[in-house]
Amino acid sequence: MQCAEQKDWETHEAQFRELVKQRAEYDEYIGAFDMQQYEEERRKNTYHLPFQLTEYNETIIRQVLDTVRVLDARRLLIIFKGGAEVEQEIEL
């Protein structure tokens, strides 16, 4: 306001540019912070399986698998929650 009253447009413009620069820095920081929180939430919601399952467990299967598709008589397509896909050959 003082700049406007004094009609000191150069100072006003420099101050405005500094404010815009600071705003961009703050927005970048907030964006990075939001991504960090998103990553932490994603990690919490990721299911970790033991190295080797020794028996069928319905609860784990329902939590981890999204879809199992039969591709042909010897192959399955297994789609996990989260989008990972594995093609598995069936041994006869």
Short mmCIF file of N, CA and C in Angstrom, two decimals:
data_model
loop_
_atom_site.label_atom_id
_atom_site.label_comp_id
_atom_site.label_asym_id
_atom_site.label_seq_id
_atom_site.Cartn_x
_atom_site.Cartn_y
_atom_site.Cartn_z
N MET A 1 0.82 -1.18 0.00
CA MET A 1 0.00 0.00 0.00
C MET A 1 0.87 1.25 0.00
N GLN A 2 1.96 1.22 0.75
CA GLN A 2 2.86 2.37 0.78
C GLN A 2 3.44 2.63 -0.59
N CYS A 3 3.77 1.55 -1.30
CA CYS A 3 4.33 1.71 -2.65
C CYS A 3 3.33 2.36 -3.58
N ALA A 4 2.05 1.98 -3.45
CA ALA A 4 1.01 2.54 -4.30
C ALA A 4 0.82 4.01 -4.00
N GLU A 5 0.85 4.38 -2.74
CA GLU A 5 0.69 5.78 -2.37
C GLU A 5 1.85 6.62 -2.88
N GLN A 6 3.04 6.04 -2.85
CA GLN A 6 4.23 6.78 -3.28
C GLN A 6 4.47 6.62 -4.79
N LYS A 7 3.65 5.81 -5.43
CA LYS A 7 3.77 5.51 -6.86
C LYS A 7 5.17 4.99 -7.20
N ASP A 8 5.69 4.17 -6.29
CA ASP A 8 7.00 3.54 -6.47
C ASP A 8 6.75 2.16 -7.07
N TRP A 9 6.48 2.11 -8.37
CA TRP A 9 6.06 0.87 -9.02
C TRP A 9 7.19 -0.15 -9.11
N GLU A 10 8.43 0.30 -9.23
CA GLU A 10 9.54 -0.65 -9.33
C GLU A 10 9.70 -1.44 -8.04
N THR A 11 9.62 -0.77 -6.90
CA THR A 11 9.71 -1.46 -5.61
C THR A 11 8.53 -2.40 -5.45
N HIS A 12 7.35 -1.90 -5.83
CA HIS A 12 6.14 -2.71 -5.73
C HIS A 12 6.27 -3.98 -6.58
N GLU A 13 6.77 -3.82 -7.80
CA GLU A 13 6.93 -4.97 -8.70
C GLU A 13 7.95 -5.97 -8.13
N ALA A 14 9.04 -5.48 -7.58
CA ALA A 14 10.06 -6.35 -7.01
C ALA A 14 9.49 -7.12 -5.81
N GLN A 15 8.72 -6.44 -4.99
CA GLN A 15 8.09 -7.12 -3.84
C GLN A 15 7.10 -8.17 -4.30
N PHE A 16 6.33 -7.83 -5.33
CA PHE A 16 5.36 -8.77 -5.87
C PHE A 16 6.06 -10.01 -6.42
N ARG A 17 7.15 -9.81 -7.16
CA ARG A 17 7.91 -10.94 -7.71
C ARG A 17 8.45 -11.83 -6.60
N GLU A 18 8.92 -11.22 -5.53
CA GLU A 18 9.44 -11.98 -4.39
C GLU A 18 8.33 -12.80 -3.74
N LEU A 19 7.15 -12.20 -3.61
CA LEU A 19 6.02 -12.95 -3.04
C LEU A 19 5.63 -14.13 -3.93
N VAL A 20 5.62 -13.94 -5.22
CA VAL A 20 5.28 -15.02 -6.15
C VAL A 20 6.32 -16.13 -6.06
N LYS A 21 7.59 -15.74 -5.96
CA LYS A 21 8.67 -16.73 -5.83
C LYS A 21 8.50 -17.53 -4.54
N GLN A 22 8.23 -16.85 -3.43
CA GLN A 22 8.03 -17.54 -2.16
C GLN A 22 6.83 -18.47 -2.22
N ARG A 23 5.77 -18.02 -2.85
CA ARG A 23 4.56 -18.85 -2.99
C ARG A 23 4.88 -20.13 -3.76
N ALA A 24 5.65 -20.01 -4.83
CA ALA A 24 6.02 -21.19 -5.62
C ALA A 24 6.85 -22.15 -4.78
N GLU A 25 7.77 -21.62 -3.98
CA GLU A 25 8.59 -22.47 -3.11
C GLU A 25 7.71 -23.18 -2.08
N TYR A 26 6.76 -22.46 -1.50
CA TYR A 26 5.86 -23.06 -0.52
C TYR A 26 5.00 -24.14 -1.17
N ASP A 27 4.49 -23.86 -2.37
CA ASP A 27 3.67 -24.85 -3.08
C ASP A 27 4.47 -26.11 -3.37
N GLU A 28 5.75 -25.93 -3.75
CA GLU A 28 6.61 -27.08 -4.02
C GLU A 28 6.83 -27.90 -2.75
N TYR A 29 7.07 -27.22 -1.65
CA TYR A 29 7.26 -27.90 -0.37
C TYR A 29 6.00 -28.66 0.04
N ILE A 30 4.85 -28.02 -0.08
CA ILE A 30 3.58 -28.65 0.30
C ILE A 30 3.31 -29.86 -0.60
N GLY A 31 3.60 -29.74 -1.89
CA GLY A 31 3.42 -30.86 -2.81
C GLY A 31 4.29 -32.04 -2.44
N ALA A 32 5.55 -31.76 -2.09
CA ALA A 32 6.47 -32.84 -1.68
C ALA A 32 5.99 -33.47 -0.38
N PHE A 33 5.49 -32.67 0.53
CA PHE A 33 4.99 -33.17 1.80
C PHE A 33 3.78 -34.07 1.58
N ASP A 34 2.86 -33.65 0.70
CA ASP A 34 1.69 -34.47 0.39
C ASP A 34 2.09 -35.79 -0.22
N MET A 35 3.09 -35.79 -1.13
CA MET A 35 3.55 -37.04 -1.74
C MET A 35 4.15 -37.96 -0.69
N GLN A 36 4.88 -37.38 0.26
CA GLN A 36 5.49 -38.19 1.32
C GLN A 36 4.41 -38.85 2.16
N GLN A 37 3.36 -38.10 2.49
CA GLN A 37 2.26 -38.68 3.26
C GLN A 37 1.55 -39.76 2.46
N TYR A 38 1.36 -39.54 1.16
CA TYR A 38 0.72 -40.53 0.29
C TYR A 38 1.56 -41.81 0.27
N GLU A 39 2.88 -41.66 0.12
CA GLU A 39 3.77 -42.83 0.10
C GLU A 39 3.69 -43.61 1.40
N GLU A 40 3.67 -42.90 2.53
CA GLU A 40 3.59 -43.58 3.82
C GLU A 40 2.28 -44.35 3.94
N GLU A 41 1.18 -43.76 3.50
CA GLU A 41 -0.12 -44.45 3.53
C GLU A 41 -0.11 -45.67 2.63
N ARG A 42 0.49 -45.53 1.44
CA ARG A 42 0.55 -46.66 0.51
C ARG A 42 1.34 -47.81 1.11
N ARG A 43 2.44 -47.48 1.76
CA ARG A 43 3.25 -48.53 2.40
C ARG A 43 2.48 -49.22 3.51
N LYS A 44 1.70 -48.47 4.28
CA LYS A 44 0.92 -49.07 5.36
C LYS A 44 -0.12 -50.03 4.81
N ASN A 45 -0.67 -49.71 3.63
CA ASN A 45 -1.74 -50.52 3.05
C ASN A 45 -1.22 -51.65 2.18
N THR A 46 0.09 -51.78 2.04
CA THR A 46 0.67 -52.87 1.27
C THR A 46 0.75 -54.11 2.15
N TYR A 47 0.29 -55.20 1.62
CA TYR A 47 0.30 -56.44 2.39
C TYR A 47 1.63 -57.15 2.20
N HIS A 48 2.26 -57.51 3.29
CA HIS A 48 3.53 -58.22 3.24
C HIS A 48 3.27 -59.70 3.55
N LEU A 49 3.69 -60.55 2.65
CA LEU A 49 3.50 -61.99 2.84
C LEU A 49 4.75 -62.60 3.44
N PRO A 50 4.58 -63.67 4.18
CA PRO A 50 5.77 -64.40 4.64
C PRO A 50 6.55 -64.92 3.43
N PHE A 51 7.79 -65.26 3.64
CA PHE A 51 8.63 -65.72 2.53
C PHE A 51 8.00 -66.91 1.82
N GLN A 52 7.42 -67.82 2.58
CA GLN A 52 6.82 -69.00 1.97
C GLN A 52 5.58 -69.41 2.76
N LEU A 53 4.48 -69.55 2.06
CA LEU A 53 3.26 -70.04 2.71
C LEU A 53 3.28 -71.56 2.64
N THR A 54 2.98 -72.19 3.74
CA THR A 54 3.01 -73.66 3.76
C THR A 54 1.63 -74.27 3.63
N GLU A 55 0.59 -73.46 3.79
CA GLU A 55 -0.77 -73.98 3.63
C GLU A 55 -1.68 -72.87 3.10
N TYR A 56 -2.77 -73.27 2.50
CA TYR A 56 -3.73 -72.33 1.94
C TYR A 56 -4.37 -71.52 3.06
N ASN A 57 -4.44 -70.20 2.87
CA ASN A 57 -5.04 -69.33 3.88
C ASN A 57 -6.03 -68.40 3.18
N GLU A 58 -7.31 -68.65 3.35
CA GLU A 58 -8.38 -67.89 2.68
C GLU A 58 -8.28 -66.40 2.99
N THR A 59 -7.97 -66.05 4.22
CA THR A 59 -7.90 -64.64 4.61
C THR A 59 -6.81 -63.92 3.84
N ILE A 60 -5.65 -64.50 3.75
CA ILE A 60 -4.55 -63.86 3.02
C ILE A 60 -4.88 -63.77 1.54
N ILE A 61 -5.43 -64.83 0.99
CA ILE A 61 -5.79 -64.82 -0.44
C ILE A 61 -6.75 -63.69 -0.74
N ARG A 62 -7.77 -63.50 0.06
CA ARG A 62 -8.76 -62.44 -0.18
C ARG A 62 -8.16 -61.05 -0.03
N GLN A 63 -7.16 -60.90 0.83
CA GLN A 63 -6.53 -59.59 1.02
C GLN A 63 -5.55 -59.25 -0.09
N VAL A 64 -4.95 -60.26 -0.70
CA VAL A 64 -3.86 -60.02 -1.63
C VAL A 64 -4.27 -60.12 -3.10
N LEU A 65 -5.12 -61.07 -3.43
CA LEU A 65 -5.48 -61.30 -4.83
C LEU A 65 -6.71 -60.51 -5.24
N ASP A 66 -6.64 -60.01 -6.47
CA ASP A 66 -7.79 -59.33 -7.06
C ASP A 66 -8.52 -60.28 -8.00
N THR A 67 -7.77 -60.88 -8.94
CA THR A 67 -8.38 -61.73 -9.97
C THR A 67 -7.42 -62.84 -10.36
N VAL A 68 -7.98 -64.00 -10.68
CA VAL A 68 -7.21 -65.09 -11.28
C VAL A 68 -7.93 -65.46 -12.57
N ARG A 69 -7.24 -65.32 -13.69
CA ARG A 69 -7.84 -65.62 -15.00
C ARG A 69 -7.17 -66.86 -15.59
N VAL A 70 -7.98 -67.71 -16.18
CA VAL A 70 -7.46 -68.88 -16.88
C VAL A 70 -7.19 -68.45 -18.32
N LEU A 71 -5.91 -68.49 -18.70
CA LEU A 71 -5.53 -68.09 -20.06
C LEU A 71 -5.70 -69.25 -21.03
N ASP A 72 -5.30 -70.41 -20.62
CA ASP A 72 -5.51 -71.64 -21.39
C ASP A 72 -5.36 -72.81 -20.42
N ALA A 73 -5.28 -74.04 -20.95
CA ALA A 73 -5.26 -75.22 -20.10
C ALA A 73 -4.02 -75.30 -19.21
N ARG A 74 -2.99 -74.55 -19.53
CA ARG A 74 -1.74 -74.65 -18.77
C ARG A 74 -1.27 -73.34 -18.15
N ARG A 75 -2.02 -72.25 -18.34
CA ARG A 75 -1.54 -70.95 -17.84
C ARG A 75 -2.64 -70.17 -17.12
N LEU A 76 -2.24 -69.52 -16.03
CA LEU A 76 -3.11 -68.62 -15.28
C LEU A 76 -2.51 -67.22 -15.28
N LEU A 77 -3.37 -66.22 -15.25
CA LEU A 77 -2.92 -64.84 -15.04
C LEU A 77 -3.42 -64.43 -13.67
N ILE A 78 -2.49 -64.13 -12.76
CA ILE A 78 -2.84 -63.77 -11.39
C ILE A 78 -2.64 -62.27 -11.25
N ILE A 79 -3.71 -61.56 -10.87
CA ILE A 79 -3.67 -60.11 -10.70
C ILE A 79 -3.84 -59.81 -9.22
N PHE A 80 -2.83 -59.15 -8.65
CA PHE A 80 -2.85 -58.79 -7.24
C PHE A 80 -3.50 -57.44 -7.04
N LYS A 81 -4.02 -57.20 -5.86
CA LYS A 81 -4.53 -55.87 -5.53
C LYS A 81 -3.35 -54.91 -5.63
N GLY A 82 -3.56 -53.80 -6.25
CA GLY A 82 -2.47 -52.87 -6.50
C GLY A 82 -2.01 -52.92 -7.95
N GLY A 83 -2.47 -53.96 -8.71
CA GLY A 83 -2.21 -54.00 -10.14
C GLY A 83 -1.10 -54.90 -10.63
N ALA A 84 -0.28 -55.45 -9.75
CA ALA A 84 0.80 -56.34 -10.20
C ALA A 84 0.20 -57.60 -10.81
N GLU A 85 0.80 -58.07 -11.91
CA GLU A 85 0.31 -59.25 -12.61
C GLU A 85 1.42 -60.28 -12.73
N VAL A 86 1.06 -61.56 -12.59
CA VAL A 86 2.01 -62.66 -12.75
C VAL A 86 1.33 -63.73 -13.59
N GLU A 87 2.04 -64.18 -14.61
CA GLU A 87 1.54 -65.29 -15.40
C GLU A 87 2.19 -66.57 -14.86
N GLN A 88 1.37 -67.54 -14.53
CA GLN A 88 1.85 -68.78 -13.89
C GLN A 88 1.50 -69.97 -14.75
N GLU A 89 2.50 -70.79 -15.04
CA GLU A 89 2.26 -72.01 -15.78
C GLU A 89 1.89 -73.12 -14.79
N ILE A 90 0.92 -73.92 -15.17
CA ILE A 90 0.48 -75.03 -14.33
C ILE A 90 1.20 -76.29 -14.77
N GLU A 91 1.84 -76.95 -13.82
CA GLU A 91 2.52 -78.20 -14.14
C GLU A 91 1.54 -79.35 -13.97
N LEU A 92 1.42 -80.18 -14.99
CA LEU A 92 0.49 -81.33 -14.95
C LEU A 92 1.20 -82.59 -14.58
#
